[in-house]
Amino acid sequence: MEIASLGEFGLIEHLTKDIKPQNASTCYSIGDDCAVLHYPDKEVLVTTDMLMEGVHFDLTYIDLKHLGYKAAMVNISDIFAMNGTPRQMTVSLALSKRFTVEDMELFYEGLRLACQKWKVDIIGGDTTSSYTGLAISITCIGEARSEDIVYRNGAHDTDLICVSGDLGAAYMGLQLLEREKRVYYSQVDELQKKIAEARKAGDSEKLSNLNSQFSNLNSQFSTIATPDFSGKEYLLQRQLQTEARGDIVEKLRQAGIHPTAMIDISDGLSSELLHICKQSKTGCRIYEKELPIDYQTAVMAEELNMNVTTCALNGGEDYELLFTVPIGDLEKIKEIDDIHLIGHITEERFGHLLVTRDSHEFELKAQGWNPLK
Amino acid sequence: MEIASLGEFGLIEHLTKDIKPQNASTCYSIGDDCAVLHYPDKEVLVTTDMLMEGVHFDLTYIDLKHLGYKAAMVNISDIFAMNGTPRQMTVSLALSKRFTVEDMELFYEGLRLACQKWKVDIIGGDTTSSYTGLAISITCIGEARSEDIVYRNGAHDTDLICVSGDLGAAYMGLQLLEREKRVYYSQVDELQKKIAEARKAGDSEKLSNLNSQFSNLNSQFSTIATPDFSGKEYLLQRQLQTEARGDIVEKLRQAGIHPTAMIDISDGLSSELLHICKQSKTGCRIYEKELPIDYQTAVMAEELNMNVTTCALNGGEDYELLFTVPIGDLEKIKEIDDIHLIGHITEERFGHLLVTRDSHEFELKAQGWNPLK
């Protein structure tokens, strides 16, 4: 169905008609000039992220449902990174003419799955058109008690540096998809050449055969289920199905651990750790052998002839949590699943160092993804 | 200066380094995963708007400073439309490679002028790249006491319908700019043809003369100061220098008037009035002769052979306030400058009517701007 047939207000109504607010802090959501929220006892956390087609995502290999899920999760992740609880979200979309109502239903399906997972209310937004491509802008609102908020600037000398999950897998997933895309396009090119030849020669049997090969190729790629991906499912999942680590925030709370600084890893470990150190005016020392890396990440790096440590340090989009805790919390941290100790905070004058397996020291550099380069 | 030379964090730091929060509710702004706000005694209002190049604005005739000002004002306007006070703003930008650091400085200059006017703090955002064009997404946060908030759904039978300022001027300003753009491009085409001929003929004197005419033409248009605009300055101002009507909200407050419903006019009077009626489950009756129309708007409509009432009803971007008040407030309303009584609310069964100068009745239709058509 064409979006123009519903119009702006019709589309919004269609997509949001059965959304029921779940949070007491949501007083009034979609349908007026503003949403109205009520936060008498907590601080309000606000974060925003913009995702642009061709820059942040490629619809050749991410479907709109996964994209909606991811767009919500990367914002929710920022609320967790302050040790907060996500509550509301505004969603703005700009669509070019190639998108249909069904496309937007898929996007909202993903969006709402992510929001349901963390009980976030969609309270409004803006839906408009774009000249080319899809633009997504989400603002997420959350809450925290003032004394619970964790900033980037609270790390101290001797604090332990911890990271959740594993690193570099989302980046390897992207490499895998990019490779498949190149293979796919070279197959497309080849088939199209053959089709042109068959058409020229008037060979209708060959033409029909080639055309069915062509549509097979298309459906194979769009479902992201080519045999080449077997044994690499985890990498794809990490790239396409981003999860915000609210479970880690909850575990830390239950263990009575209050991180001194925290950030989510969107642009790579090096870049984020340097943010913490810069704002906390400290140095750091992390150990290559302690970096949590999944087996599939290591295999894929090997296959692509890339250094796996570099991928773990600089690959983006893991959305794991990086945080520091007082050294006194060592025993408590050790007892929590899926949290890894990778080093410690030092005085600023000692620099920002990676200690390699063979005990060499390297200065950490923020080589993470720069969207403006 | 190329933006890539600063990078994302460098650009944000450069643009926001001397921004000092002015509101007590802003606890922590730019520099962490989230901003932190404090709203213990008031409700929090949230609104968001997305502006896309080629759809919402055309950089041929709006410069980046005015664009920044307008992008902020249209969001601030939504907070006023709830009878709230704007306090904070997040600003997300996606830029294509043709924009420079100086361009972004201009945009922020306009943005900050608008924010200073209404004491709004810029608390964060996202700056990234786009494949083509400029995308702007702003979320504005404000406050109001619960009992002061004015929704769209509170209008009652016999309420008076009021509008601030005048209508249709911003739309006429757009028509004027579009016309100038067409004239400009036809002049450009003509000059380019002559330049090509002179080049072919090897007439270097003529060529240099034509080239200087060409750069004159460019500089003339970009300053929006061609003689054709004289006597139409107000129309341009209304299109290019949008103002949110916080002054009206303040005057109503001082006069002790509490509107029963309110909305800002972004898509045209008809469309907005129908929103109020639909949500309030009422009809309405407005009078053509009471519609506030500026002299320049009327002259321009005449010149373009357009019906000025249609322009006032359906032209967008006036950002005036449309509101309803109990009939008992009639005397108080009359004493406030720049507020015009245009009709009254009726029972739903009487429909949504415009009464013309010659006492005919027409059903109002939402023919306002639809970004998805």
JSON list of N, CA, C and O in Angstrom, two decimals, chain B residues 34-64:
[
{"chain": "B", "resi": 34, "resn": "CYS", "atom": "N", "xyz": [23.83, 10.33, 28.20]},
{"chain": "B", "resi": 34, "resn": "CYS", "atom": "CA", "xyz": [22.53, 11.01, 28.31]},
{"chain": "B", "resi": 34, "resn": "CYS", "atom": "C", "xyz": [22.73, 12.38, 28.94]},
{"chain": "B", "resi": 34, "resn": "CYS", "atom": "O", "xyz": [23.71, 12.61, 29.64]},
{"chain": "B", "resi": 35, "resn": "ALA", "atom": "N", "xyz": [21.76, 13.26, 28.72]},
{"chain": "B", "resi": 35, "resn": "ALA", "atom": "CA", "xyz": [21.63, 14.45, 29.54]},
{"chain": "B", "resi": 35, "resn": "ALA", "atom": "C", "xyz": [20.80, 14.08, 30.76]},
{"chain": "B", "resi": 35, "resn": "ALA", "atom": "O", "xyz": [20.03, 13.13, 30.72]},
{"chain": "B", "resi": 36, "resn": "VAL", "atom": "N", "xyz": [20.96, 14.83, 31.84]},
{"chain": "B", "resi": 36, "resn": "VAL", "atom": "CA", "xyz": [20.22, 14.55, 33.07]},
{"chain": "B", "resi": 36, "resn": "VAL", "atom": "C", "xyz": [19.38, 15.78, 33.45]},
{"chain": "B", "resi": 36, "resn": "VAL", "atom": "O", "xyz": [19.91, 16.89, 33.54]},
{"chain": "B", "resi": 37, "resn": "LEU", "atom": "N", "xyz": [18.09, 15.58, 33.62]},
{"chain": "B", "resi": 37, "resn": "LEU", "atom": "CA", "xyz": [17.17, 16.68, 33.92]},
{"chain": "B", "resi": 37, "resn": "LEU", "atom": "C", "xyz": [16.46, 16.41, 35.25]},
{"chain": "B", "resi": 37, "resn": "LEU", "atom": "O", "xyz": [16.32, 15.27, 35.67]},
{"chain": "B", "resi": 38, "resn": "HIS", "atom": "N", "xyz": [15.96, 17.49, 35.86]},
{"chain": "B", "resi": 38, "resn": "HIS", "atom": "CA", "xyz": [15.35, 17.39, 37.18]},
{"chain": "B", "resi": 38, "resn": "HIS", "atom": "C", "xyz": [14.01, 18.10, 37.15]},
{"chain": "B", "resi": 38, "resn": "HIS", "atom": "O", "xyz": [13.95, 19.31, 36.99]},
{"chain": "B", "resi": 39, "resn": "TYR", "atom": "N", "xyz": [12.92, 17.35, 37.25]},
{"chain": "B", "resi": 39, "resn": "TYR", "atom": "CA", "xyz": [11.58, 17.93, 37.19]},
{"chain": "B", "resi": 39, "resn": "TYR", "atom": "C", "xyz": [10.70, 17.44, 38.34]},
{"chain": "B", "resi": 39, "resn": "TYR", "atom": "O", "xyz": [9.73, 16.72, 38.13]},
{"chain": "B", "resi": 40, "resn": "PRO", "atom": "N", "xyz": [11.03, 17.85, 39.56]},
{"chain": "B", "resi": 40, "resn": "PRO", "atom": "CA", "xyz": [10.28, 17.30, 40.70]},
{"chain": "B", "resi": 40, "resn": "PRO", "atom": "C", "xyz": [8.85, 17.83, 40.82]},
{"chain": "B", "resi": 40, "resn": "PRO", "atom": "O", "xyz": [7.97, 17.11, 41.29]},
{"chain": "B", "resi": 41, "resn": "ASP", "atom": "N", "xyz": [8.61, 19.08, 40.38]},
{"chain": "B", "resi": 41, "resn": "ASP", "atom": "CA", "xyz": [7.31, 19.71, 40.68]},
{"chain": "B", "resi": 41, "resn": "ASP", "atom": "C", "xyz": [6.43, 19.95, 39.47]},
{"chain": "B", "resi": 41, "resn": "ASP", "atom": "O", "xyz": [5.34, 20.48, 39.60]},
{"chain": "B", "resi": 42, "resn": "LYS", "atom": "N", "xyz": [6.92, 19.60, 38.28]},
{"chain": "B", "resi": 42, "resn": "LYS", "atom": "CA", "xyz": [6.17, 19.93, 37.08]},
{"chain": "B", "resi": 42, "resn": "LYS", "atom": "C", "xyz": [6.05, 18.69, 36.20]},
{"chain": "B", "resi": 42, "resn": "LYS", "atom": "O", "xyz": [6.79, 17.72, 36.37]},
{"chain": "B", "resi": 43, "resn": "GLU", "atom": "N", "xyz": [5.13, 18.76, 35.25]},
{"chain": "B", "resi": 43, "resn": "GLU", "atom": "CA", "xyz": [5.06, 17.72, 34.23]},
{"chain": "B", "resi": 43, "resn": "GLU", "atom": "C", "xyz": [6.11, 18.05, 33.17]},
{"chain": "B", "resi": 43, "resn": "GLU", "atom": "O", "xyz": [6.44, 19.22, 32.94]},
{"chain": "B", "resi": 44, "resn": "VAL", "atom": "N", "xyz": [6.62, 17.02, 32.51]},
{"chain": "B", "resi": 44, "resn": "VAL", "atom": "CA", "xyz": [7.62, 17.19, 31.46]},
{"chain": "B", "resi": 44, "resn": "VAL", "atom": "C", "xyz": [6.92, 17.09, 30.11]},
{"chain": "B", "resi": 44, "resn": "VAL", "atom": "O", "xyz": [6.18, 16.12, 29.85]},
{"chain": "B", "resi": 45, "resn": "LEU", "atom": "N", "xyz": [7.12, 18.08, 29.25]},
{"chain": "B", "resi": 45, "resn": "LEU", "atom": "CA", "xyz": [6.54, 18.07, 27.91]},
{"chain": "B", "resi": 45, "resn": "LEU", "atom": "C", "xyz": [7.62, 17.70, 26.91]},
{"chain": "B", "resi": 45, "resn": "LEU", "atom": "O", "xyz": [8.75, 18.19, 27.01]},
{"chain": "B", "resi": 46, "resn": "VAL", "atom": "N", "xyz": [7.30, 16.83, 25.96]},
{"chain": "B", "resi": 46, "resn": "VAL", "atom": "CA", "xyz": [8.29, 16.40, 24.97]},
{"chain": "B", "resi": 46, "resn": "VAL", "atom": "C", "xyz": [7.69, 16.49, 23.57]},
{"chain": "B", "resi": 46, "resn": "VAL", "atom": "O", "xyz": [6.59, 16.00, 23.32]},
{"chain": "B", "resi": 47, "resn": "THR", "atom": "N", "xyz": [8.41, 17.12, 22.67]},
{"chain": "B", "resi": 47, "resn": "THR", "atom": "CA", "xyz": [7.97, 17.20, 21.27]},
{"chain": "B", "resi": 47, "resn": "THR", "atom": "C", "xyz": [9.16, 17.03, 20.34]},
{"chain": "B", "resi": 47, "resn": "THR", "atom": "O", "xyz": [10.30, 17.30, 20.74]},
{"chain": "B", "resi": 48, "resn": "THR", "atom": "N", "xyz": [8.92, 16.57, 19.14]},
{"chain": "B", "resi": 48, "resn": "THR", "atom": "CA", "xyz": [10.04, 16.38, 18.22]},
{"chain": "B", "resi": 48, "resn": "THR", "atom": "C", "xyz": [9.61, 16.66, 16.78]},
{"chain": "B", "resi": 48, "resn": "THR", "atom": "O", "xyz": [8.45, 16.47, 16.43]},
{"chain": "B", "resi": 49, "resn": "ASP", "atom": "N", "xyz": [10.53, 17.18, 15.99]},
{"chain": "B", "resi": 49, "resn": "ASP", "atom": "CA", "xyz": [10.26, 17.52, 14.59]},
{"chain": "B", "resi": 49, "resn": "ASP", "atom": "C", "xyz": [11.48, 17.21, 13.75]},
{"chain": "B", "resi": 49, "resn": "ASP", "atom": "O", "xyz": [12.61, 17.42, 14.18]},
{"chain": "B", "resi": 50, "resn": "MET", "atom": "N", "xyz": [11.23, 16.75, 12.55]},
{"chain": "B", "resi": 50, "resn": "MET", "atom": "CA", "xyz": [12.31, 16.40, 11.64]},
{"chain": "B", "resi": 50, "resn": "MET", "atom": "C", "xyz": [12.19, 17.28, 10.40]},
{"chain": "B", "resi": 50, "resn": "MET", "atom": "O", "xyz": [11.11, 17.41, 9.84]},
{"chain": "B", "resi": 51, "resn": "LEU", "atom": "N", "xyz": [13.29, 17.87, 9.98]},
{"chain": "B", "resi": 51, "resn": "LEU", "atom": "CA", "xyz": [13.29, 18.72, 8.78]},
{"chain": "B", "resi": 51, "resn": "LEU", "atom": "C", "xyz": [14.28, 18.16, 7.77]},
{"chain": "B", "resi": 51, "resn": "LEU", "atom": "O", "xyz": [15.46, 17.98, 8.08]},
{"chain": "B", "resi": 52, "resn": "MET", "atom": "N", "xyz": [13.80, 17.88, 6.56]},
{"chain": "B", "resi": 52, "resn": "MET", "atom": "CA", "xyz": [14.65, 17.28, 5.54]},
{"chain": "B", "resi": 52, "resn": "MET", "atom": "C", "xyz": [14.88, 18.25, 4.39]},
{"chain": "B", "resi": 52, "resn": "MET", "atom": "O", "xyz": [13.92, 18.86, 3.88]},
{"chain": "B", "resi": 53, "resn": "GLU", "atom": "N", "xyz": [16.12, 18.35, 3.96]},
{"chain": "B", "resi": 53, "resn": "GLU", "atom": "CA", "xyz": [16.43, 19.20, 2.80]},
{"chain": "B", "resi": 53, "resn": "GLU", "atom": "C", "xyz": [15.67, 18.69, 1.57]},
{"chain": "B", "resi": 53, "resn": "GLU", "atom": "O", "xyz": [15.56, 17.49, 1.35]},
{"chain": "B", "resi": 54, "resn": "GLY", "atom": "N", "xyz": [15.14, 19.61, 0.80]},
{"chain": "B", "resi": 54, "resn": "GLY", "atom": "CA", "xyz": [14.42, 19.24, -0.42]},
{"chain": "B", "resi": 54, "resn": "GLY", "atom": "C", "xyz": [12.95, 18.97, -0.15]},
{"chain": "B", "resi": 54, "resn": "GLY", "atom": "O", "xyz": [12.14, 18.90, -1.07]},
{"chain": "B", "resi": 55, "resn": "VAL", "atom": "N", "xyz": [12.59, 18.79, 1.13]},
{"chain": "B", "resi": 55, "resn": "VAL", "atom": "CA", "xyz": [11.18, 18.56, 1.49]},
{"chain": "B", "resi": 55, "resn": "VAL", "atom": "C", "xyz": [10.68, 19.73, 2.33]},
{"chain": "B", "resi": 55, "resn": "VAL", "atom": "O", "xyz": [9.69, 20.37, 1.99]},
{"chain": "B", "resi": 56, "resn": "HIS", "atom": "N", "xyz": [11.41, 20.04, 3.41]},
{"chain": "B", "resi": 56, "resn": "HIS", "atom": "CA", "xyz": [10.98, 21.11, 4.31]},
{"chain": "B", "resi": 56, "resn": "HIS", "atom": "C", "xyz": [11.70, 22.42, 4.07]},
{"chain": "B", "resi": 56, "resn": "HIS", "atom": "O", "xyz": [11.26, 23.46, 4.53]},
{"chain": "B", "resi": 57, "resn": "PHE", "atom": "N", "xyz": [12.85, 22.37, 3.45]},
{"chain": "B", "resi": 57, "resn": "PHE", "atom": "CA", "xyz": [13.55, 23.62, 3.17]},
{"chain": "B", "resi": 57, "resn": "PHE", "atom": "C", "xyz": [14.41, 23.47, 1.92]},
{"chain": "B", "resi": 57, "resn": "PHE", "atom": "O", "xyz": [14.73, 22.36, 1.51]},
{"chain": "B", "resi": 58, "resn": "ASP", "atom": "N", "xyz": [14.74, 24.62, 1.36]},
{"chain": "B", "resi": 58, "resn": "ASP", "atom": "CA", "xyz": [15.49, 24.66, 0.12]},
{"chain": "B", "resi": 58, "resn": "ASP", "atom": "C", "xyz": [16.63, 25.65, 0.36]},
{"chain": "B", "resi": 58, "resn": "ASP", "atom": "O", "xyz": [16.38, 26.85, 0.55]},
{"chain": "B", "resi": 59, "resn": "LEU", "atom": "N", "xyz": [17.85, 25.15, 0.37]},
{"chain": "B", "resi": 59, "resn": "LEU", "atom": "CA", "xyz": [18.97, 26.03, 0.72]},
{"chain": "B", "resi": 59, "resn": "LEU", "atom": "C", "xyz": [19.29, 27.05, -0.38]},
{"chain": "B", "resi": 59, "resn": "LEU", "atom": "O", "xyz": [20.16, 27.88, -0.21]},
{"chain": "B", "resi": 60, "resn": "THR", "atom": "N", "xyz": [18.54, 26.98, -1.48]},
{"chain": "B", "resi": 60, "resn": "THR", "atom": "CA", "xyz": [18.67, 28.06, -2.47]},
{"chain": "B", "resi": 60, "resn": "THR", "atom": "C", "xyz": [18.16, 29.37, -1.89]},
{"chain": "B", "resi": 60, "resn": "THR", "atom": "O", "xyz": [18.63, 30.43, -2.23]},
{"chain": "B", "resi": 61, "resn": "TYR", "atom": "N", "xyz": [17.13, 29.29, -1.02]},
{"chain": "B", "resi": 61, "resn": "TYR", "atom": "CA", "xyz": [16.62, 30.56, -0.51]},
{"chain": "B", "resi": 61, "resn": "TYR", "atom": "C", "xyz": [16.54, 30.72, 1.00]},
{"chain": "B", "resi": 61, "resn": "TYR", "atom": "O", "xyz": [16.12, 31.76, 1.48]},
{"chain": "B", "resi": 62, "resn": "ILE", "atom": "N", "xyz": [16.92, 29.70, 1.74]},
{"chain": "B", "resi": 62, "resn": "ILE", "atom": "CA", "xyz": [17.06, 29.97, 3.18]},
{"chain": "B", "resi": 62, "resn": "ILE", "atom": "C", "xyz": [18.51, 29.70, 3.56]},
{"chain": "B", "resi": 62, "resn": "ILE", "atom": "O", "xyz": [19.08, 28.69, 3.18]},
{"chain": "B", "resi": 63, "resn": "ASP", "atom": "N", "xyz": [19.14, 30.67, 4.23]},
{"chain": "B", "resi": 63, "resn": "ASP", "atom": "CA", "xyz": [20.53, 30.47, 4.64]},
{"chain": "B", "resi": 63, "resn": "ASP", "atom": "C", "xyz": [20.54, 29.67, 5.94]},
{"chain": "B", "resi": 63, "resn": "ASP", "atom": "O", "xyz": [19.52, 29.53, 6.62]},
{"chain": "B", "resi": 64, "resn": "LEU", "atom": "N", "xyz": [21.70, 29.12, 6.28]},
{"chain": "B", "resi": 64, "resn": "LEU", "atom": "CA", "xyz": [21.77, 28.17, 7.39]},
{"chain": "B", "resi": 64, "resn": "LEU", "atom": "C", "xyz": [21.48, 28.81, 8.74]},
{"chain": "B", "resi": 64, "resn": "LEU", "atom": "O", "xyz": [20.99, 28.14, 9.65]}
]
